[in-house]
């Protein structure tokens, strides 16, 4: 086998050595985590003495960590180092009640970049390639995560960020972009723009490789994207709590995503009982960090549903593969690459006095653009007011939702009791997109 690797020692490590390494790093991680205010308290409350954690199999003695824990201990409750050692933070969308923050030391940034370099190199990206990174920079991890990995390999990196489709296309043409990172729904949107401009990317662009992730999508979408752009498209999985992208990634065989097991311990558990499921069975992915210095997380419930793909990948990497994410075990949804919890919408709406008690979120696609429509029942008093007042209210709601969610919704005001109720309850979220 001739598998080219960025880090052959780690990527082609034997399974035995990998498990020994995991155990060593796991025990260090537990020690380190116990210094954070959150884990110190958690271990105390649950009667855990780290002396009892002696091997990898003891992981099941440890409690799970949830997004709610991150919210409750926001902003600094998970830190294991002094602030002087931190060089970066990323924050999820949402105002304080819902926000989560993730911190990185210099070493964390370095090991994250190393993981990202592995991912991209594994798919064939090499110095001399031009890489256009079309996801959000700033507080999103997708932009800077890929950026650092690409520069580490030595790709000519264009930090084009999200949006501005015509300029994206111009950059691809001018600089001969051949590697792209793009959110799947945006790849579909960009197809429309290219069609409108009469550009056939197979003839007019030099694209070869695409990284698609940050939201769920189907094999059919991958095929459409590959066909239209003339690229090989690789699934990319990650989450801010685990650095960001670079947790699991497809190799050239495109048969599931290798999860880097020297950096993360993976467990797949039944979403209700939280007991481990047999290999190959769908369940919730639970991750423990092994190389995070500033903010290690133990048994973090990702709420993402997937399964381990049994067997060895033809590429020879022993890091086990996970399947395409099948959904979530909570009610979070993702639109335009942005994560949203319905409760965030509710909190904004309920803080506006003119808004009644009922609302509905409808997600749909219009000309390949994801749309979030928020239908809001207003109070009786408001409904009889003049149009100008209603328009002002509509704008106000849209603007407050945008600043909370980071995407622009279409707000529709409806009269009191206009939204359907079944058994007195409204179905809050209707997702009409098909990915
Ligand atoms: N990625 C990149 N660009 C996107 C996008 C996406 N997922 N979805 C839409 N866009 C483009 C639109 O096509 C539009 O550009 P155009 O008019 O030149 O074609 C532009 O962004 C604004 O679109 P709009 O629908 O008005 O967006 P919005 O105000 O509702 O949201 C975005 C603004 C798209 C910038 C914001 O949703 C975003 O930053 N998304 C990317 C998130 C991300 O990178 N996530 C990765 C997490 S790791
Ligand atoms: P964030 O923390 O903003 O990076 O979002 C992370 C979440 O995005 C994950 O928990 C998943 O729900 C989702 N996600 C990331 N990558 C993928 C992918 N390749 N397929 C499906 N969902 C993904
Ligand atoms: Zn492989």
Short mmCIF file of N, CA, C and O in Angstrom, two decimals, residues 34-94:
data_model
loop_
_atom_site.label_atom_id
_atom_site.label_comp_id
_atom_site.label_asym_id
_atom_site.label_seq_id
_atom_site.Cartn_x
_atom_site.Cartn_y
_atom_site.Cartn_z
N UNK A 34 -9.29 17.83 35.89
CA UNK A 34 -9.71 17.97 37.29
C UNK A 34 -9.26 19.31 37.89
O UNK A 34 -9.70 19.68 38.97
N UNK A 35 -8.42 20.05 37.16
CA UNK A 35 -8.02 21.38 37.65
C UNK A 35 -9.05 22.46 37.29
O UNK A 35 -8.99 23.57 37.79
N UNK A 36 -9.98 22.16 36.38
CA UNK A 36 -10.92 23.20 35.97
C UNK A 36 -12.03 23.30 37.02
O UNK A 36 -12.39 22.31 37.65
N UNK A 37 -12.58 24.50 37.22
CA UNK A 37 -13.64 24.64 38.22
C UNK A 37 -14.80 23.68 37.96
O UNK A 37 -15.33 23.08 38.89
N UNK A 38 -15.18 23.50 36.70
CA UNK A 38 -16.31 22.61 36.39
C UNK A 38 -16.02 21.18 36.81
O UNK A 38 -16.80 20.58 37.56
N UNK A 39 -14.90 20.61 36.33
CA UNK A 39 -14.66 19.19 36.62
C UNK A 39 -14.32 18.96 38.09
O UNK A 39 -14.67 17.94 38.65
N UNK A 40 -13.66 19.94 38.70
CA UNK A 40 -13.36 19.78 40.13
C UNK A 40 -14.69 19.55 40.88
O UNK A 40 -14.85 18.61 41.64
N UNK A 41 -15.66 20.42 40.58
CA UNK A 41 -16.95 20.33 41.26
C UNK A 41 -17.68 19.04 40.86
O UNK A 41 -18.22 18.33 41.69
N UNK A 42 -17.67 18.77 39.56
CA UNK A 42 -18.39 17.60 39.03
C UNK A 42 -17.84 16.30 39.66
O UNK A 42 -18.60 15.43 40.05
N UNK A 43 -16.51 16.20 39.73
CA UNK A 43 -15.91 15.00 40.29
C UNK A 43 -16.26 14.89 41.79
O UNK A 43 -16.59 13.82 42.29
N UNK A 44 -16.23 16.03 42.47
CA UNK A 44 -16.59 16.04 43.89
C UNK A 44 -18.02 15.57 44.09
O UNK A 44 -18.29 14.66 44.86
N UNK A 45 -18.93 16.18 43.30
CA UNK A 45 -20.36 15.87 43.44
C UNK A 45 -20.66 14.41 43.15
O UNK A 45 -21.54 13.80 43.76
N UNK A 46 -19.95 13.85 42.16
CA UNK A 46 -20.27 12.47 41.75
C UNK A 46 -19.36 11.47 42.46
O UNK A 46 -19.36 10.28 42.14
N UNK A 47 -18.58 11.96 43.42
CA UNK A 47 -17.74 11.07 44.24
C UNK A 47 -16.63 10.38 43.46
O UNK A 47 -16.25 9.26 43.78
N UNK A 48 -16.13 11.07 42.43
CA UNK A 48 -15.07 10.44 41.63
C UNK A 48 -13.70 10.88 42.14
O UNK A 48 -13.44 12.08 42.30
N UNK A 49 -12.87 9.89 42.39
CA UNK A 49 -11.50 10.23 42.74
C UNK A 49 -10.65 9.85 41.52
O UNK A 49 -10.78 8.73 41.00
N UNK A 50 -9.82 10.78 41.06
CA UNK A 50 -9.09 10.45 39.83
C UNK A 50 -8.11 9.29 40.04
O UNK A 50 -7.65 8.70 39.08
N UNK A 51 -7.88 8.95 41.30
CA UNK A 51 -7.03 7.78 41.56
C UNK A 51 -7.70 6.49 41.06
O UNK A 51 -7.04 5.51 40.76
N UNK A 52 -9.03 6.53 40.97
CA UNK A 52 -9.75 5.33 40.51
C UNK A 52 -9.73 5.19 38.99
O UNK A 52 -10.19 4.20 38.44
N UNK A 53 -9.25 6.21 38.32
CA UNK A 53 -9.22 6.15 36.85
C UNK A 53 -7.82 5.69 36.46
O UNK A 53 -6.86 6.48 36.48
N UNK A 54 -7.71 4.41 36.12
CA UNK A 54 -6.38 3.84 35.92
C UNK A 54 -6.15 3.38 34.48
O UNK A 54 -5.02 3.14 34.08
N UNK A 55 -7.24 3.17 33.75
CA UNK A 55 -7.06 2.68 32.37
C UNK A 55 -8.17 3.25 31.50
O UNK A 55 -9.13 3.86 32.00
N UNK A 56 -8.02 3.02 30.21
CA UNK A 56 -8.98 3.54 29.24
C UNK A 56 -10.39 3.05 29.53
O UNK A 56 -11.37 3.78 29.37
N UNK A 57 -10.48 1.79 30.01
CA UNK A 57 -11.82 1.23 30.21
C UNK A 57 -12.54 1.92 31.39
O UNK A 57 -13.76 1.83 31.52
N UNK A 58 -11.79 2.65 32.21
CA UNK A 58 -12.43 3.37 33.31
C UNK A 58 -13.19 4.61 32.84
O UNK A 58 -13.84 5.29 33.65
N UNK A 59 -13.12 4.88 31.56
CA UNK A 59 -13.81 6.08 31.03
C UNK A 59 -15.30 6.06 31.38
O UNK A 59 -15.89 7.09 31.65
N UNK A 60 -15.88 4.86 31.44
CA UNK A 60 -17.33 4.79 31.69
C UNK A 60 -17.67 5.15 33.15
O UNK A 60 -18.83 5.35 33.48
N UNK A 61 -16.65 5.26 34.00
CA UNK A 61 -16.92 5.70 35.38
C UNK A 61 -17.12 7.22 35.44
O UNK A 61 -17.56 7.75 36.44
N UNK A 62 -16.71 7.89 34.35
CA UNK A 62 -16.75 9.35 34.37
C UNK A 62 -18.09 9.86 33.85
O UNK A 62 -18.71 9.24 32.98
N UNK A 63 -18.53 11.02 34.36
CA UNK A 63 -19.82 11.55 33.92
C UNK A 63 -19.73 12.15 32.51
O UNK A 63 -18.64 12.49 32.05
N UNK A 64 -20.88 12.29 31.87
CA UNK A 64 -20.92 12.96 30.57
C UNK A 64 -20.84 14.48 30.78
O UNK A 64 -21.17 14.98 31.86
N UNK A 65 -20.40 15.15 29.73
CA UNK A 65 -20.43 16.63 29.73
C UNK A 65 -21.40 17.05 28.63
O UNK A 65 -21.41 16.43 27.56
N UNK A 66 -22.19 18.08 28.90
CA UNK A 66 -23.18 18.50 27.89
C UNK A 66 -23.00 19.97 27.52
O UNK A 66 -22.30 20.72 28.21
N UNK A 67 -23.68 20.35 26.44
CA UNK A 67 -23.65 21.75 26.02
C UNK A 67 -24.23 22.63 27.13
O UNK A 67 -23.77 23.75 27.34
N UNK A 68 -25.22 22.10 27.85
CA UNK A 68 -25.81 22.88 28.94
C UNK A 68 -24.75 23.18 30.01
O UNK A 68 -24.71 24.26 30.57
N UNK A 69 -23.85 22.20 30.27
CA UNK A 69 -22.76 22.45 31.23
C UNK A 69 -21.90 23.62 30.74
O UNK A 69 -21.52 24.49 31.51
N UNK A 70 -21.60 23.61 29.43
CA UNK A 70 -20.78 24.70 28.88
C UNK A 70 -21.49 26.05 29.04
O UNK A 70 -20.86 27.06 29.34
N UNK A 71 -22.80 26.02 28.85
CA UNK A 71 -23.57 27.27 29.02
C UNK A 71 -23.56 27.70 30.48
O UNK A 71 -23.33 28.86 30.80
N UNK A 72 -23.81 26.74 31.35
CA UNK A 72 -23.91 27.08 32.78
C UNK A 72 -22.59 27.60 33.34
O UNK A 72 -22.59 28.40 34.27
N UNK A 73 -21.48 27.13 32.79
CA UNK A 73 -20.17 27.53 33.31
C UNK A 73 -19.48 28.54 32.41
O UNK A 73 -18.28 28.76 32.51
N UNK A 74 -20.27 29.15 31.50
CA UNK A 74 -19.77 30.21 30.63
C UNK A 74 -19.37 31.40 31.49
O UNK A 74 -20.09 31.70 32.43
N UNK A 75 -18.30 32.13 31.28
CA UNK A 75 -17.39 31.91 30.18
C UNK A 75 -16.16 31.06 30.54
O UNK A 75 -15.62 30.41 29.68
N UNK A 76 -15.71 31.08 31.80
CA UNK A 76 -14.36 30.55 32.06
C UNK A 76 -14.32 29.24 32.85
O UNK A 76 -13.25 28.79 33.23
N UNK A 77 -15.49 28.63 33.09
CA UNK A 77 -15.55 27.51 34.04
C UNK A 77 -14.82 26.23 33.64
O UNK A 77 -14.63 25.35 34.47
N UNK A 78 -14.42 26.11 32.39
CA UNK A 78 -13.76 24.87 31.95
C UNK A 78 -12.25 25.01 31.80
O UNK A 78 -11.57 24.09 31.36
N UNK A 79 -11.73 26.20 32.13
CA UNK A 79 -10.30 26.43 31.88
C UNK A 79 -9.41 25.66 32.84
O UNK A 79 -9.69 25.56 34.03
N UNK A 80 -8.31 25.15 32.29
CA UNK A 80 -7.33 24.45 33.14
C UNK A 80 -5.99 25.18 33.15
O UNK A 80 -5.01 24.66 33.67
N UNK A 81 -5.95 26.33 32.50
CA UNK A 81 -4.70 27.11 32.48
C UNK A 81 -5.00 28.56 32.85
O UNK A 81 -6.16 28.98 32.82
N UNK A 82 -3.95 29.29 33.18
CA UNK A 82 -4.10 30.73 33.45
C UNK A 82 -4.42 31.42 32.14
O UNK A 82 -4.01 30.94 31.07
N UNK A 83 -5.10 32.56 32.23
CA UNK A 83 -5.47 33.27 31.00
C UNK A 83 -4.24 33.68 30.17
O UNK A 83 -4.32 33.80 28.95
N UNK A 84 -3.11 33.86 30.84
CA UNK A 84 -1.88 34.24 30.12
C UNK A 84 -1.50 33.21 29.05
O UNK A 84 -0.80 33.52 28.11
N UNK A 85 -1.95 31.98 29.24
CA UNK A 85 -1.57 30.93 28.28
C UNK A 85 -2.53 30.83 27.09
O UNK A 85 -2.29 30.07 26.15
N UNK A 86 -3.63 31.58 27.14
CA UNK A 86 -4.62 31.47 26.06
C UNK A 86 -4.31 32.44 24.93
O UNK A 86 -3.89 33.57 25.19
N UNK A 87 -4.53 31.97 23.69
CA UNK A 87 -4.28 32.88 22.58
C UNK A 87 -5.50 33.06 21.68
O UNK A 87 -5.49 33.88 20.77
N UNK A 88 -6.55 32.30 21.90
CA UNK A 88 -7.72 32.40 20.99
C UNK A 88 -8.98 31.95 21.69
O UNK A 88 -8.94 31.08 22.57
N UNK A 89 -10.11 32.55 21.28
CA UNK A 89 -11.39 31.98 21.69
C UNK A 89 -12.37 32.01 20.52
O UNK A 89 -12.27 32.89 19.65
N UNK A 90 -13.23 31.02 20.47
CA UNK A 90 -14.35 31.01 19.53
C UNK A 90 -15.63 30.91 20.36
O UNK A 90 -15.67 30.23 21.38
N UNK A 91 -16.66 31.62 19.90
CA UNK A 91 -17.93 31.60 20.64
C UNK A 91 -19.05 31.24 19.68
O UNK A 91 -19.08 31.73 18.56
N UNK A 92 -19.95 30.38 20.14
CA UNK A 92 -21.10 30.03 19.31
C UNK A 92 -22.05 31.22 19.30
O UNK A 92 -21.97 32.09 20.15
N UNK A 93 -22.99 31.22 18.34
CA UNK A 93 -23.95 32.33 18.29
C UNK A 93 -24.83 32.26 19.53
O UNK A 93 -24.89 31.25 20.22
N UNK A 94 -25.53 33.34 19.79
CA UNK A 94 -26.43 33.34 20.94
C UNK A 94 -25.96 34.31 21.99
O UNK A 94 -24.76 34.49 22.18
#
